[in-house]
Coordinates of C-alpha atoms in Angstrom, one line a residue:
X97 CA -11.5 26.0 -8.2
X98 CA -9.3 28.4 -10.0
X99 CA -9.1 27.8 -13.7
X100 CA -5.3 28.2 -13.7
X101 CA -5.0 25.3 -11.3
X102 CA -6.7 22.7 -13.7
X103 CA -3.4 21.4 -15.1
X104 CA -1.8 21.2 -11.7
X105 CA -4.8 19.3 -10.4
X106 CA -4.7 16.9 -13.3
X107 CA -1.0 16.3 -12.7
X108 CA -1.5 15.5 -9.0
X109 CA -4.5 13.2 -9.7
X110 CA -2.5 11.5 -12.4
X111 CA 0.2 10.9 -9.8
X112 CA -2.5 9.4 -7.5
X113 CA -3.4 7.0 -10.4
X114 CA 0.2 6.0 -10.9
X115 CA 0.7 5.4 -7.2
X116 CA -2.4 3.2 -7.3
X117 CA -1.0 1.2 -10.2
X118 CA 2.3 0.9 -8.3
X119 CA 0.6 -0.6 -5.2
X120 CA -1.5 -3.0 -7.3
X121 CA 1.5 -4.3 -9.2
X122 CA 3.4 -4.4 -5.9
X123 CA 0.6 -6.6 -4.6
X124 CA 0.9 -8.9 -7.6
X125 CA 4.7 -9.0 -7.1
X126 CA 4.3 -10.0 -3.5
X127 CA 1.5 -12.6 -4.1
X128 CA 3.5 -14.3 -7.0
X129 CA 6.7 -14.3 -4.9
X130 CA 8.4 -12.2 -7.6
X131 CA 10.0 -9.6 -5.3
X132 CA 13.5 -11.1 -5.1
X133 CA 13.9 -11.9 -8.8
X134 CA 16.0 -8.8 -9.5
X135 CA 19.1 -9.1 -7.3
X136 CA 20.5 -5.7 -7.9
X137 CA 19.3 -2.2 -8.7
X138 CA 20.6 0.1 -11.4
X139 CA 18.8 3.3 -12.3
X140 CA 19.5 3.2 -16.0
X141 CA 20.6 -0.3 -17.1
X142 CA 17.6 -2.0 -15.4
X143 CA 15.1 0.2 -17.2
X144 CA 14.3 -2.5 -19.7
X145 CA 14.4 -6.3 -19.1
X146 CA 17.1 -8.5 -20.8
X147 CA 16.8 -8.1 -24.6
X148 CA 18.5 -11.3 -25.6
X149 CA 18.5 -15.0 -24.5
X150 CA 22.2 -14.6 -23.5
X151 CA 21.2 -11.7 -21.2
X152 CA 18.4 -13.7 -19.7
X153 CA 20.7 -16.6 -19.0
X154 CA 23.2 -14.2 -17.4
X155 CA 20.4 -12.7 -15.1
X156 CA 19.2 -16.2 -14.2
X157 CA 22.6 -17.4 -13.3
X158 CA 23.0 -14.3 -11.0
X159 CA 19.6 -15.1 -9.4
X160 CA 20.9 -18.7 -8.6
X161 CA 23.5 -17.2 -6.3
X162 CA 20.9 -16.0 -3.8
X163 CA 18.9 -17.7 -1.0
X164 CA 15.5 -17.8 -2.7
X165 CA 16.8 -20.1 -5.5
X166 CA 19.3 -22.0 -3.4
X167 CA 16.9 -22.8 -0.5
X168 CA 13.5 -22.9 -2.3
X169 CA 13.3 -22.9 -6.1
X170 CA 16.2 -25.2 -6.7
X171 CA 13.9 -28.0 -5.4
X172 CA 10.9 -26.9 -7.6
X173 CA 12.3 -27.7 -11.1
X174 CA 12.6 -23.9 -11.5
X175 CA 13.3 -23.1 -15.2
X176 CA 14.3 -20.0 -17.1
X177 CA 10.7 -19.6 -18.2
X178 CA 9.6 -19.5 -14.5
X179 CA 12.3 -17.0 -13.8
X180 CA 11.1 -14.7 -16.7
X181 CA 7.6 -14.7 -15.1
X182 CA 8.7 -13.5 -11.7
X183 CA 11.3 -11.2 -13.2
X184 CA 8.5 -9.4 -15.2
X185 CA 6.5 -8.4 -12.2
X186 CA 9.4 -7.1 -10.2
X187 CA 10.7 -5.3 -13.3
X188 CA 7.3 -3.8 -14.0
X189 CA 7.0 -2.7 -10.4
X190 CA 10.3 -0.8 -10.7
X191 CA 9.5 0.5 -14.1
X192 CA 6.3 2.2 -12.8
X193 CA 8.4 3.7 -10.1
X194 CA 10.6 5.3 -12.7
X195 CA 7.6 6.6 -14.6
X196 CA 6.2 8.1 -11.4
X197 CA 9.6 9.9 -10.8
X198 CA 9.5 11.4 -14.3
X199 CA 5.8 12.2 -14.2
X200 CA 6.4 14.2 -11.0
X201 CA 9.7 15.9 -11.6
X202 CA 9.2 17.0 -15.2
X203 CA 5.8 18.7 -14.7
X204 CA 6.9 20.1 -11.4
X205 CA 9.9 21.9 -13.0
X206 CA 7.6 23.1 -15.8
X207 CA 5.0 24.5 -13.4
X208 CA 7.8 26.2 -11.4
X209 CA 9.1 27.8 -14.6
X210 CA 5.6 28.9 -15.6
X211 CA 4.9 30.2 -12.1
X212 CA 1.7 28.2 -11.8
X213 CA 2.3 27.0 -8.3
X214 CA 1.7 29.0 -5.2
X215 CA 4.4 29.1 -2.5
X216 CA 2.2 26.8 -0.3
X217 CA 1.8 24.3 -3.1
X218 CA 5.5 24.4 -3.9
X219 CA 6.3 23.5 -0.3
X220 CA 3.8 20.6 -0.4
X221 CA 5.3 19.3 -3.7
X222 CA 8.8 19.4 -2.3
X223 CA 7.5 17.2 0.6
X224 CA 6.0 14.9 -2.0
X225 CA 9.3 14.8 -3.9
X226 CA 11.1 13.8 -0.7
X227 CA 8.4 11.1 0.0
X228 CA 8.9 9.7 -3.4
X229 CA 12.6 9.4 -3.0
X230 CA 12.3 7.8 0.4
X231 CA 9.8 5.3 -1.0
X232 CA 12.3 4.2 -3.6
X233 CA 14.9 3.7 -0.8
X234 CA 12.4 1.7 1.2
X235 CA 11.8 -0.6 -1.8
X236 CA 15.5 -1.3 -2.0
X237 CA 15.8 -1.6 1.8
X238 CA 13.0 -4.2 1.8
X239 CA 14.4 -6.3 -1.1
X240 CA 17.8 -6.3 0.4
X241 CA 16.5 -8.1 3.5
X242 CA 15.7 -11.1 1.4
X243 CA 19.0 -11.4 -0.4
X244 CA 21.3 -12.2 2.5
X245 CA 20.3 -15.4 4.5
X246 CA 16.6 -15.7 4.7
X247 CA 14.9 -16.1 1.3
X248 CA 12.0 -13.8 2.2
X249 CA 11.9 -10.1 2.9
X250 CA 11.4 -8.7 6.4
X251 CA 7.7 -8.3 7.2
X252 CA 8.6 -5.1 9.0
X253 CA 10.3 -3.6 5.9
X254 CA 7.5 -4.8 3.6
X255 CA 4.9 -3.2 5.8
X256 CA 6.9 0.0 6.0
X257 CA 7.2 0.1 2.2
X258 CA 3.5 -0.6 1.7
X259 CA 2.2 1.7 4.3
X260 CA 4.4 4.6 3.2
X261 CA 3.1 4.1 -0.4
X262 CA -0.4 4.5 1.0
X263 CA 0.6 7.6 3.0
X264 CA 2.3 9.1 -0.1
X265 CA -0.9 8.5 -2.1
X266 CA -3.1 10.0 0.6
X267 CA -1.0 13.1 0.9
X268 CA -0.9 13.6 -2.9
X269 CA -4.7 13.4 -2.9
X270 CA -4.9 15.8 -0.1
X271 CA -2.8 18.4 -1.9
X272 CA -5.0 18.0 -5.0
X273 CA -8.1 18.4 -2.9
X274 CA -6.7 21.7 -1.5
X275 CA -6.7 23.0 -5.0
X276 CA -10.0 21.5 -6.1
X277 CA -11.8 23.0 -3.1
X278 CA -10.0 26.3 -2.3
X279 CA -13.0 27.7 -0.4
X280 CA -13.3 27.0 3.3
X281 CA -16.1 24.7 4.5
X282 CA -17.7 24.4 7.9
X283 CA -15.5 22.5 10.2
X284 CA -17.5 20.2 12.6
X285 CA -14.9 19.5 15.3
X286 CA -16.6 16.3 16.8
X287 CA -16.8 14.7 13.4
X288 CA -13.3 15.8 12.5
X289 CA -12.0 14.2 15.7
X290 CA -13.7 10.9 15.0
X291 CA -12.5 10.9 11.4
X292 CA -8.9 11.5 12.5
X293 CA -9.0 8.7 15.0
X294 CA -10.5 6.4 12.3
X295 CA -7.7 7.4 10.0
X296 CA -5.1 6.5 12.6
X297 CA -6.6 3.0 13.2
X298 CA -7.0 2.5 9.4
X299 CA -3.2 3.2 9.0
X300 CA -2.5 0.7 11.8
X301 CA -4.7 -1.8 10.0
X302 CA -2.7 -1.2 6.8
X303 CA 0.5 -1.8 8.7
X304 CA -0.8 -5.1 10.1
X305 CA -2.0 -6.0 6.6
X306 CA 1.7 -5.7 5.6
X307 CA 2.7 -7.9 8.5
X308 CA 0.1 -10.5 7.5
X309 CA 1.4 -10.5 3.9
X310 CA 5.1 -10.6 5.0
X311 CA 4.6 -13.5 7.3
X312 CA 2.0 -15.3 5.1
X313 CA -0.2 -15.2 8.2
X314 CA -3.3 -15.4 6.1
X315 CA -2.6 -19.1 5.4
X316 CA -3.4 -20.2 9.0
X317 CA -6.6 -20.0 11.1
X318 CA -8.7 -19.9 7.9
X319 CA -12.0 -19.6 9.9
X320 CA -14.4 -16.8 10.7
X321 CA -15.7 -15.3 12.9
X322 CA -13.6 -17.4 15.3
X323 CA -10.0 -18.6 14.8
X324 CA -9.1 -22.4 14.7
X325 CA -10.7 -24.8 17.2
X326 CA -13.6 -22.3 17.7
X327 CA -11.5 -19.9 19.7
X328 CA -11.8 -16.2 19.6
X329 CA -8.1 -15.9 20.7
X330 CA -6.3 -19.1 19.7
X331 CA -3.7 -20.4 22.1
X332 CA -1.1 -20.2 19.4
X333 CA -1.3 -16.4 19.7
X334 CA 0.6 -16.6 22.9
X335 CA 3.2 -19.3 22.3
X336 CA 5.0 -18.6 19.0
X337 CA 7.4 -16.0 20.4
X338 CA 9.0 -15.3 23.8
X339 CA 6.9 -12.4 24.9
X340 CA 3.3 -11.2 24.3
X341 CA 4.6 -8.1 22.4
X342 CA 6.7 -10.2 20.0
X343 CA 3.8 -12.5 19.5
X344 CA 1.7 -9.6 18.4
X345 CA 4.3 -8.2 15.9
X346 CA 6.2 -11.3 14.8
X347 CA 4.0 -14.3 15.5
X348 CA 1.8 -15.4 12.6
X349 CA -1.2 -16.1 14.9
X350 CA -0.7 -13.0 16.9
X351 CA -0.4 -10.8 13.8
X352 CA -3.5 -12.3 12.2
X353 CA -5.4 -11.9 15.5
X354 CA -4.6 -8.2 15.6
X355 CA -5.5 -7.7 12.0
X356 CA -8.8 -9.4 12.2
X357 CA -9.7 -7.7 15.5
X358 CA -8.6 -4.3 14.2
X359 CA -11.1 -4.7 11.4
X360 CA -14.0 -4.5 13.9
X361 CA -12.5 -1.3 15.4
X362 CA -12.2 0.4 12.0
X363 CA -15.8 -0.6 11.0
X364 CA -17.0 0.6 14.4
X365 CA -15.3 4.0 14.2
X366 CA -16.7 4.6 10.7
X367 CA -20.2 3.6 11.8
X368 CA -19.8 6.0 14.8
X369 CA -18.9 8.8 12.4
X370 CA -21.9 7.9 10.2
X371 CA -24.4 7.9 13.1
X372 CA -22.8 10.9 14.8
X373 CA -23.1 12.9 11.5
X374 CA -26.9 12.6 11.6
X375 CA -26.9 15.2 14.3
X376 CA -25.3 17.9 12.1
X377 CA -26.2 19.8 9.0
X378 CA -23.7 18.6 6.5
X379 CA -22.8 19.7 3.0
X380 CA -23.6 17.3 0.1
X381 CA -19.9 16.5 -0.3
X382 CA -19.6 15.7 3.4
X383 CA -22.6 13.4 3.3
X384 CA -21.3 11.7 0.1
X385 CA -17.9 11.2 1.7
X386 CA -19.2 9.6 4.9
X387 CA -21.8 7.4 3.0
X388 CA -19.1 6.2 0.6
X389 CA -16.9 5.4 3.5
X390 CA -19.5 3.2 5.1
X391 CA -20.1 1.3 1.9
X392 CA -16.4 0.7 1.2
X393 CA -15.5 -0.3 4.7
X394 CA -18.2 -3.1 4.6
X395 CA -17.0 -4.2 1.2
X396 CA -13.4 -4.3 2.5
X397 CA -14.5 -6.2 5.6
X398 CA -16.3 -8.8 3.4
X399 CA -13.3 -9.2 1.1
X400 CA -11.0 -9.7 4.2
X401 CA -13.3 -12.5 5.5
X402 CA -13.4 -14.3 2.1
X403 CA -9.6 -13.8 1.6
X404 CA -9.1 -15.5 4.9
X405 CA -11.6 -18.3 4.4
X406 CA -10.1 -19.2 1.0
X407 CA -6.5 -19.0 2.2
X408 CA -5.5 -15.9 0.2
X409 CA -5.9 -16.8 -3.5
X410 CA -4.2 -14.3 -5.8
X411 CA -7.3 -12.5 -7.0
X412 CA -8.8 -12.2 -3.6
X413 CA -5.6 -11.0 -1.9
X414 CA -5.2 -8.4 -4.6
X415 CA -8.8 -7.3 -4.4
X416 CA -8.5 -6.9 -0.7
X417 CA -5.4 -4.7 -1.1
X418 CA -7.1 -2.6 -3.9
X419 CA -10.2 -2.1 -1.7
X420 CA -7.9 -0.9 1.1
X421 CA -6.7 1.8 -1.3
X422 CA -10.2 2.8 -2.0
X423 CA -11.0 2.9 1.7
X424 CA -8.0 5.2 2.4
X425 CA -9.1 7.4 -0.6
X426 CA -12.6 7.8 0.9
X427 CA -11.2 8.4 4.3
X428 CA -8.8 11.1 3.0
X429 CA -11.6 12.8 1.1
X430 CA -14.0 12.7 4.0
X431 CA -11.5 14.0 6.5
X432 CA -10.6 16.8 4.0
X433 CA -14.2 17.8 3.6
X434 CA -14.6 17.8 7.4
X435 CA -11.4 19.9 7.9
X436 CA -11.0 22.4 5.2

């Protein structure tokens, strides 16, 4: 690692940490049903929450005009105090987004001015800048879907927002790893291929995790290893929607079935990578990456089972999402060490 890259690496890894915080707070926002509390978006004026009781009352009255209050919370003795609670999590989520923007753009301009970035790194950072802006748009696009008729966001948009945050994190980590390990390592093509396939299935699993969250599909079939009534594929998987495809992307039972089944595939691919790696002479970092991957995937699998069995309590749902982040981190690191 070149000494002059230390500050750049610290900057990129700090960005990874902030993205991690963003996803964690986003998970809390979703699990506490706080995502529709802020009914508009202003870059400057929403930077801080209402600073007076009159401003709070004004924000609350605005919230009352939208479906979530009119169709759900109006029947729940929903008070200003309750509104302040859900407002905080959505505001905090957006606030971290603003911090991420500043934490990326200001150092990026500084490093450009000081000529501390190679041409290749500049190109990657421009991609990251575009990804960050697009992620902000996806957040607005997601919230917008819950402010029209249905007092819940589209599970497709939620999953897109969540998955793209994971991808942005993974790419930021990859760029940092390029600087941390500038020297080429031995590329073992069979292991690299398995790791790439495992990454693809992991991303599909994250997409379906977003579907499960968006549809509240974790609140049904709270049994394992079989679904309700002792069935591997419960009959409800096929009857909620008009076609099999729609059942698997829009039906609660179908989405949960894909998510719980995909977990076995992800575990199987990582175990295949582990046992296949025994045939090759690996570096210490390659071994550590694969071993860590195995440990985390089993922890994640266990968390998924308990989250389902206990009907998605806040702390377990959040822990499951956090562990998914760690799993993607380990996958990104392992693939990098098998590729570069």
